[in-house]
């Protein structure tokens, strides 16, 4: 199983099911599985024509559009690695990542600021080796997005390696032969890479843990170029559900979007979740912008009956989850350390509120080992190691004892970057229970 075969299977099962929605105040675009399939195969052919092959990098700097899905799947199917870049992020960080990754192709949206292209062009030229026979400049693919027409001439976006327009999707393209298991995605700034098999395994496990299926709709408050949102987008794909892409999504538009599209699952940071709950608890008529009416305090009415799961990333306080729970919205904390596919851990529904309202949970992938180390030990002196599959100490580290252990969490096994060797140090303080659950306690101090 790979990403292309996953999409193929979904399309054969129900070609007309909606796999993604590109939100828009007036004209949202509902993307069917068959449409995404056609887009992906055509883009795959375009990328192959541009010289993309096994081991290459494709940098994707696009707004929060469904195009991100087709670029990811098409790139991975060629054995290449997609690097997602946030076009709203600092221009200096974007330039540094592109220069460091040396992509064969760079996808840019047609409205990218001139400052960004100018800085990219200058940085790429400065990094060029005068003795080299090939230019380090990527070919630029100019992507118009779901609500705009492509430019007539892509040459203004040329950074020295040429520029081209993705072809319109056509029907009837055959399923290509794919093999291998290459790094398929990497996240800036560290470019931690994950093989396709790791992505599929984690996405499938997440979809099963959340019960994602046809008819569900997932919303994340971060753009899909962010590791947390991208992981949930792939889980949505694996579960056969629908993912909402909205480049304009923020705290002011979130309530209306959740109601408008009948969201069933929400992934939010702690601050956004708390503000959302407070807004729904507040007095007033509300609803004038299409957002759900505030609940009746006397009846405890649910402002959004369709929403059956709200995940709060790395919650250090129970306030947000408790406030949502009081509205009838099932809310749970989850754990998503930086540099690890998200979520790393989720709380089951049957856990006490003392646990499930805070960051942490049971690891999504069972074949991982956890240990906590002394925060003051620069080399990471282990305190205990736990195998979540059995809840026992596998004996790889001395000093294990019964009861929770607290320190800097380290992870080995599934869900960590394929480039990582040995133990992956998260930089987060956490405790690990005898059963293998994680309780997130916040970032470690700088010396950890």
Coordinates of C-alpha atoms in Angstrom, one line a residue:
X1 CA 0.0 0.0 0.0
X2 CA 1.2 3.5 -0.9
X3 CA -0.5 6.9 -1.2
X4 CA -1.3 6.4 -4.9
X5 CA -2.8 3.0 -4.4
X6 CA -4.8 4.3 -1.4
X7 CA -6.3 7.1 -3.5
X8 CA -7.0 4.6 -6.3
X9 CA -8.8 2.3 -3.9
X10 CA -11.0 5.1 -2.6
X11 CA -11.8 6.3 -6.1
X12 CA -12.9 2.8 -7.2
X13 CA -15.0 2.4 -4.1
X14 CA -16.9 5.6 -4.6
X15 CA -15.6 8.0 -7.3
X16 CA -18.2 10.7 -6.5
X17 CA -17.5 10.9 -2.7
X18 CA -16.1 14.3 -1.7
X19 CA -12.5 14.0 -0.5
X20 CA -11.8 17.7 0.0
X21 CA -13.5 21.1 0.1
X22 CA -11.7 24.3 -0.9
X23 CA -13.6 26.8 1.2
X24 CA -14.6 30.2 -0.1
X25 CA -17.1 32.7 1.2
X26 CA -19.2 32.6 -2.0
X27 CA -18.1 29.5 -4.1
X28 CA -16.6 26.6 -2.2
X29 CA -15.2 23.9 -4.4
X30 CA -16.1 20.3 -3.6
X31 CA -13.4 18.0 -4.9
X32 CA -14.5 14.4 -5.6
X33 CA -12.2 11.4 -5.3
X34 CA -12.2 11.0 -9.1
X35 CA -11.3 14.6 -9.6
X36 CA -8.4 14.4 -7.2
X37 CA -7.3 11.1 -8.9
X38 CA -7.3 12.7 -12.3
X39 CA -5.4 15.8 -11.0
X40 CA -2.8 13.6 -9.4
X41 CA -2.1 11.4 -12.4
X42 CA -1.8 14.4 -14.7
X43 CA 0.5 16.2 -12.2
X44 CA 2.6 13.0 -11.9
X45 CA 3.1 13.1 -15.6
X46 CA 4.0 16.8 -15.5
X47 CA 6.5 16.2 -12.8
X48 CA 8.1 13.3 -14.6
X49 CA 8.4 15.5 -17.7
X50 CA 10.1 18.1 -15.5
X51 CA 12.7 15.5 -14.6
X52 CA 11.5 14.5 -11.1
X53 CA 12.5 11.0 -10.1
X54 CA 13.5 8.8 -7.3
X55 CA 15.4 10.7 -4.5
X56 CA 14.5 14.2 -5.8
X57 CA 12.9 16.9 -3.7
X58 CA 9.8 18.8 -4.7
X59 CA 9.1 22.0 -2.6
X60 CA 5.4 22.9 -2.4
X61 CA 4.8 26.5 -1.3
X62 CA 1.0 26.8 -1.6
X63 CA -1.8 28.2 0.5
X64 CA -4.2 25.9 2.3
X65 CA -5.6 24.3 -0.9
X66 CA -6.6 20.8 -1.9
X67 CA -3.8 21.1 -4.5
X68 CA -1.5 20.1 -1.6
X69 CA -3.0 16.6 -1.6
X70 CA -2.4 16.0 -5.3
X71 CA 1.2 17.4 -5.1
X72 CA 2.0 15.1 -2.2
X73 CA 0.6 11.9 -3.7
X74 CA 2.0 12.6 -7.2
X75 CA 5.5 13.4 -5.8
X76 CA 5.6 10.3 -3.6
X77 CA 4.5 8.1 -6.5
X78 CA 7.7 9.1 -8.3
X79 CA 9.9 8.2 -5.4
X80 CA 10.5 11.8 -4.6
X81 CA 10.1 13.8 -1.4
X82 CA 7.6 16.7 -0.9
X83 CA 8.6 19.5 1.3
X84 CA 5.7 21.7 2.4
X85 CA 6.3 25.4 2.9
X86 CA 4.0 27.9 4.4
X87 CA 3.7 30.9 2.0
X88 CA 2.6 33.0 5.0
X89 CA 5.7 32.2 7.0
X90 CA 8.8 34.4 7.2
X91 CA 10.4 34.9 3.8
X92 CA 13.9 34.3 5.2
X93 CA 12.9 30.8 6.5
X94 CA 11.3 29.9 3.2
X95 CA 14.4 31.0 1.2
X96 CA 16.7 29.1 3.5
X97 CA 14.7 25.9 3.2
X98 CA 14.5 26.1 -0.6
X99 CA 18.3 26.8 -0.9
X100 CA 19.1 24.0 1.5
X101 CA 16.7 21.4 0.1
X102 CA 17.7 22.1 -3.6
X103 CA 14.4 21.0 -5.0
X104 CA 14.0 19.8 -8.6
X105 CA 10.6 21.6 -8.8
X106 CA 9.2 24.4 -6.7
X107 CA 5.4 24.9 -6.7
X108 CA 4.4 28.5 -6.1
X109 CA 1.0 30.1 -6.2
X110 CA 0.5 32.8 -8.8
X111 CA 0.0 35.5 -6.2
X112 CA 3.2 34.9 -4.3
X113 CA 4.7 38.3 -3.3
X114 CA 7.4 39.7 -5.6
X115 CA 9.6 40.0 -2.5
X116 CA 9.6 36.3 -2.1
X117 CA 10.5 35.5 -5.7
X118 CA 13.2 38.2 -5.7
X119 CA 14.8 36.9 -2.5
X120 CA 14.6 33.3 -3.8
X121 CA 16.2 34.2 -7.1
X122 CA 19.1 36.1 -5.4
X123 CA 19.7 33.4 -2.8
X124 CA 19.7 30.6 -5.4
X125 CA 22.1 32.5 -7.6
X126 CA 24.4 33.2 -4.7
X127 CA 24.5 29.5 -3.8
X128 CA 25.4 28.4 -7.3
X129 CA 28.7 26.8 -7.9
X130 CA 30.4 28.6 -10.9
X131 CA 32.1 25.3 -11.8
X132 CA 28.9 23.3 -11.9
X133 CA 27.4 22.2 -15.2
X134 CA 23.8 22.3 -14.0
X135 CA 21.9 25.2 -12.4
X136 CA 20.8 24.7 -8.8
X137 CA 17.6 26.7 -9.6
X138 CA 14.4 24.7 -9.5
X139 CA 11.9 24.7 -12.2
X140 CA 8.9 26.7 -10.9
X141 CA 5.4 25.3 -11.3
X142 CA 2.9 28.2 -11.1
X143 CA -0.3 27.0 -9.5
X144 CA -3.4 29.2 -9.8
X145 CA -5.4 27.5 -7.0
X146 CA -9.1 26.5 -7.0
X147 CA -10.6 30.0 -7.5
X148 CA -8.3 31.7 -10.1
X149 CA -7.3 31.2 -13.7
X150 CA -3.7 30.3 -14.6
X151 CA -1.5 33.1 -16.0
X152 CA -1.0 33.2 -19.7
X153 CA 2.8 33.3 -19.4
X154 CA 4.6 31.7 -16.4
X155 CA 8.0 33.2 -17.2
X156 CA 7.8 36.1 -14.6
X157 CA 8.1 33.4 -11.9
X158 CA 11.3 31.9 -13.5
X159 CA 14.1 31.7 -10.9
X160 CA 16.7 30.5 -13.4
X161 CA 15.5 26.9 -13.9
X162 CA 12.5 27.6 -16.1
X163 CA 8.8 27.9 -15.2
X164 CA 5.7 26.0 -16.3
X165 CA 2.0 25.6 -15.7
X166 CA 0.5 22.3 -14.5
X167 CA -1.7 20.7 -17.2
X168 CA -5.4 20.5 -16.8
X169 CA -6.6 17.1 -15.5
X170 CA -7.8 14.6 -18.1
X171 CA -9.7 11.4 -17.8
X172 CA -8.5 7.9 -18.9
X173 CA -4.9 8.0 -17.7
X174 CA -3.8 4.5 -16.6
X175 CA -2.6 3.6 -13.1
X176 CA 1.2 3.8 -13.2
X177 CA 3.5 1.1 -11.8
X178 CA 5.0 2.2 -8.5
X179 CA 7.4 0.5 -6.2
X180 CA 10.0 1.2 -3.5
X181 CA 9.6 3.0 -0.2
X182 CA 11.4 6.3 -0.4
X183 CA 11.2 9.3 1.9
X184 CA 7.9 10.9 0.8
X185 CA 7.5 14.0 2.9
X186 CA 9.8 16.2 4.9
X187 CA 9.0 19.1 7.1
X188 CA 10.9 22.4 7.5
X189 CA 12.9 23.7 9.2
X190 CA 14.8 20.5 10.1
X191 CA 13.6 18.6 7.0
X192 CA 12.8 15.5 9.1
X193 CA 11.8 12.9 6.4
X194 CA 9.3 10.1 6.5
X195 CA 9.0 7.1 4.2
X196 CA 5.8 6.4 2.5
X197 CA 5.2 3.2 4.5
X198 CA 5.5 5.2 7.7
X199 CA 3.0 7.8 6.5
X200 CA 0.5 5.1 5.5
X201 CA 0.8 3.2 8.8
X202 CA 0.4 6.3 10.9
X203 CA -2.5 7.8 8.9
X204 CA -4.3 4.5 9.0
X205 CA -3.8 4.1 12.7
X206 CA -5.0 7.7 13.3
X207 CA -8.1 7.2 11.2
X208 CA -9.0 4.0 13.1
X209 CA -8.5 5.7 16.5
X210 CA -10.8 8.6 15.5
X211 CA -13.3 6.4 13.7
X212 CA -13.0 8.4 10.5
X213 CA -15.3 7.3 7.7
X214 CA -17.4 8.5 4.7
X215 CA -19.4 11.5 5.7
X216 CA -17.0 12.8 8.3
X217 CA -15.4 16.2 7.8
X218 CA -12.1 17.2 9.5
X219 CA -11.0 20.8 10.2
X220 CA -7.6 21.8 11.5
X221 CA -6.8 25.4 12.6
X222 CA -3.4 25.2 11.1
X223 CA -2.5 25.1 7.3
X224 CA -1.8 21.7 5.8
X225 CA 1.8 22.6 5.2
X226 CA 2.2 22.3 9.0
X227 CA 3.1 18.8 10.2
X228 CA 0.2 18.6 12.6
X229 CA -2.4 19.5 10.0
X230 CA -0.7 17.5 7.2
X231 CA -0.8 14.4 9.4
X232 CA -4.5 14.8 10.0
X233 CA -5.1 15.5 6.3
X234 CA -3.5 12.1 5.5
X235 CA -5.5 10.4 8.2
X236 CA -8.7 11.9 6.7
X237 CA -7.6 10.4 3.3
X238 CA -6.9 7.0 4.9
X239 CA -10.3 7.0 6.6
X240 CA -12.3 8.0 3.5
X241 CA -13.5 11.2 5.1
X242 CA -13.4 14.8 3.8
X243 CA -10.8 17.5 4.7
X244 CA -11.6 21.2 4.7
X245 CA -8.9 23.4 3.1
X246 CA -9.3 27.1 3.9
X247 CA -6.5 29.6 3.5
X248 CA -8.6 32.3 5.3
X249 CA -9.4 30.2 8.3
X250 CA -8.8 32.0 11.6
X251 CA -10.4 32.4 15.0
X252 CA -13.0 34.9 13.6
X253 CA -14.1 32.6 10.8
X254 CA -13.8 29.2 12.5
X255 CA -17.2 29.0 14.2
X256 CA -19.0 29.8 10.9
X257 CA -17.0 27.3 8.9
X258 CA -17.5 24.5 11.4
X259 CA -21.3 25.1 11.2
X260 CA -21.4 25.7 7.4
X261 CA -19.8 22.5 6.5
X262 CA -21.1 20.4 9.5
X263 CA -17.6 19.5 10.8
X264 CA -17.4 16.3 12.7
X265 CA -13.7 16.5 13.9
X266 CA -11.7 19.6 14.9
X267 CA -8.0 19.9 15.6
X268 CA -7.1 23.1 17.4
X269 CA -4.3 24.6 19.5
X270 CA -5.2 25.2 23.2
X271 CA -5.6 29.0 22.8
X272 CA -8.0 28.7 19.9
X273 CA -10.0 26.0 21.5
X274 CA -10.5 28.0 24.7
X275 CA -11.5 31.2 22.8
X276 CA -14.0 29.1 20.7
X277 CA -15.5 27.7 23.9
X278 CA -15.7 31.1 25.5
X279 CA -17.4 32.5 22.5
X280 CA -20.0 29.8 22.5
X281 CA -20.6 30.2 26.3
X282 CA -21.0 34.0 26.0
X283 CA -24.3 35.7 26.2
X284 CA -25.8 37.3 23.1
X285 CA -27.9 36.4 20.0
X286 CA -25.0 35.4 17.8
X287 CA -25.4 33.6 14.5
X288 CA -25.5 36.8 12.3
X289 CA -22.5 35.7 10.4
X290 CA -23.7 32.1 9.9
X291 CA -22.0 30.8 13.1
X292 CA -23.9 28.5 15.4
X293 CA -26.2 30.1 18.0
X294 CA -24.8 30.3 21.5
X295 CA -26.1 27.5 23.7
X296 CA -29.0 28.1 26.0
X297 CA -27.4 28.1 29.5
X298 CA -30.5 26.6 31.0
X299 CA -30.6 23.6 28.7
X300 CA -26.9 23.2 28.1
X301 CA -27.6 23.1 24.3
X302 CA -24.8 22.0 22.0
X303 CA -23.9 24.9 19.6
X304 CA -22.6 22.4 17.0
X305 CA -24.3 19.0 17.2
X306 CA -22.3 17.6 14.2
X307 CA -19.0 18.0 16.0
X308 CA -18.3 14.8 17.9
X309 CA -14.6 15.1 18.6
X310 CA -12.4 18.1 19.3
X311 CA -8.7 17.4 19.7
X312 CA -6.6 20.0 21.6
X313 CA -2.9 19.9 20.8
X314 CA -0.5 19.7 23.7
X315 CA -3.0 21.0 26.3
X316 CA -1.4 22.0 29.5
X317 CA -4.6 23.1 31.2
X318 CA -8.0 21.4 31.4
X319 CA -9.8 24.7 30.8
X320 CA -10.4 24.4 27.0
X321 CA -11.5 20.8 27.0
X322 CA -13.7 21.1 30.1
X323 CA -15.4 24.2 28.6
X324 CA -16.2 22.4 25.4
X325 CA -17.4 19.3 27.2
X326 CA -19.8 21.5 29.1
X327 CA -21.3 22.5 25.8
X328 CA -21.8 18.9 24.8
X329 CA -18.8 18.8 22.5
X330 CA -16.5 15.8 23.3
X331 CA -13.1 17.3 23.7
X332 CA -9.8 15.5 24.4
X333 CA -6.2 16.5 24.7
X334 CA -3.7 14.9 22.4
X335 CA 0.1 14.9 22.2
X336 CA 2.0 16.1 19.1
X337 CA 5.8 16.7 19.8
X338 CA 7.7 18.7 17.2
X339 CA 9.3 16.6 14.6
X340 CA 7.0 13.6 15.0
X341 CA 3.9 12.7 12.9
X342 CA 0.8 14.0 14.7
X343 CA -0.9 12.9 16.7
X344 CA 1.7 10.8 18.5
X345 CA -0.8 9.9 21.3
X346 CA -4.6 10.2 21.8
X347 CA -6.7 9.6 24.9
X348 CA -9.4 7.0 24.6
X349 CA -12.9 8.1 25.3
X350 CA -13.2 6.0 28.4
X351 CA -10.4 7.8 30.3
X352 CA -11.1 10.0 33.2
X353 CA -11.3 13.8 32.7
X354 CA -8.2 14.2 34.7
X355 CA -6.4 12.6 31.8
X356 CA -8.3 13.2 28.6
X357 CA -8.7 16.9 29.1
X358 CA -4.9 17.3 29.0
X359 CA -2.2 16.7 26.4
X360 CA -1.1 13.1 26.2
X361 CA -2.7 9.7 25.5
X362 CA -2.0 6.2 24.3
X363 CA 0.5 6.2 21.4
X364 CA -1.2 5.8 18.0
X365 CA 1.5 3.3 16.8
X366 CA 1.9 0.3 19.1
X367 CA 5.5 -0.5 18.0
X368 CA 7.2 2.3 19.8
X369 CA 9.4 2.5 22.9
X370 CA 9.3 5.4 25.3
X371 CA 11.7 6.6 28.0
X372 CA 12.1 9.7 30.1
X373 CA 15.5 11.1 30.8
X374 CA 17.0 13.6 33.2
X375 CA 16.2 17.1 32.0
X376 CA 19.6 18.3 33.2
X377 CA 21.6 15.5 31.4
X378 CA 22.9 16.8 28.1
X379 CA 23.5 13.3 26.9
X380 CA 20.1 12.0 28.0
X381 CA 20.6 9.7 31.0
X382 CA 17.6 7.3 30.9
X383 CA 15.3 6.9 33.8
X384 CA 13.0 4.3 32.5
X385 CA 11.9 2.7 29.2
X386 CA 8.4 1.5 28.5
X387 CA 7.0 -0.6 25.7
X388 CA 3.4 0.7 25.2
X389 CA 2.4 -2.6 23.6
X390 CA 2.8 -4.5 26.8
X391 CA 3.1 -1.8 29.5
X392 CA 6.4 -3.4 30.6
X393 CA 10.0 -2.5 30.7
X394 CA 11.7 -4.3 27.7
X395 CA 15.0 -4.1 29.5
X396 CA 16.9 -1.8 27.2
X397 CA 17.5 0.7 29.9
X398 CA 18.5 0.1 33.5
X399 CA 16.7 1.6 36.4
X400 CA 13.0 1.0 35.5
X401 CA 10.6 0.8 38.3
X402 CA 6.9 0.7 38.9
X403 CA 4.9 3.9 38.8
X404 CA 5.0 7.0 36.6
X405 CA 8.3 8.4 35.6
X406 CA 8.8 12.1 34.7
X407 CA 11.5 13.7 32.6
X408 CA 12.3 14.6 29.0
X409 CA 10.4 12.2 26.7
X410 CA 12.4 10.2 24.1
X411 CA 10.9 7.9 21.5
X412 CA 12.2 5.1 19.4
X413 CA 10.4 3.1 16.7
X414 CA 7.4 4.1 14.6
X415 CA 6.3 7.7 13.9
X416 CA 9.8 9.1 14.3
X417 CA 11.6 10.5 11.2
X418 CA 13.3 7.9 9.1
X419 CA 16.5 9.9 9.3
X420 CA 16.6 9.6 13.1
X421 CA 18.9 7.0 14.6
X422 CA 18.5 5.6 18.1
X423 CA 16.3 7.6 20.5
X424 CA 14.5 10.7 19.3
X425 CA 14.6 13.4 22.0
X426 CA 11.4 15.4 22.0
X427 CA 12.4 18.3 24.2
X428 CA 9.1 17.9 26.1
X429 CA 8.6 17.1 29.8
X430 CA 6.3 14.2 30.2
X431 CA 5.4 11.3 32.4
X432 CA 5.0 7.7 31.2
X433 CA 2.7 5.3 33.0
X434 CA 3.2 1.6 33.6
X435 CA 0.5 1.1 30.9
X436 CA 2.6 3.1 28.4
X437 CA 0.4 6.2 28.3
X438 CA 2.0 9.6 28.0
X439 CA 1.1 12.7 30.1
X440 CA 2.4 15.9 28.5
X441 CA 3.6 18.5 31.0
X442 CA 5.0 21.2 28.7
X443 CA 8.3 22.0 27.0
X444 CA 11.6 21.3 28.9
X445 CA 13.8 24.2 29.8
X446 CA 16.5 25.2 27.3
X447 CA 19.1 23.1 28.9
X448 CA 17.2 19.9 28.3

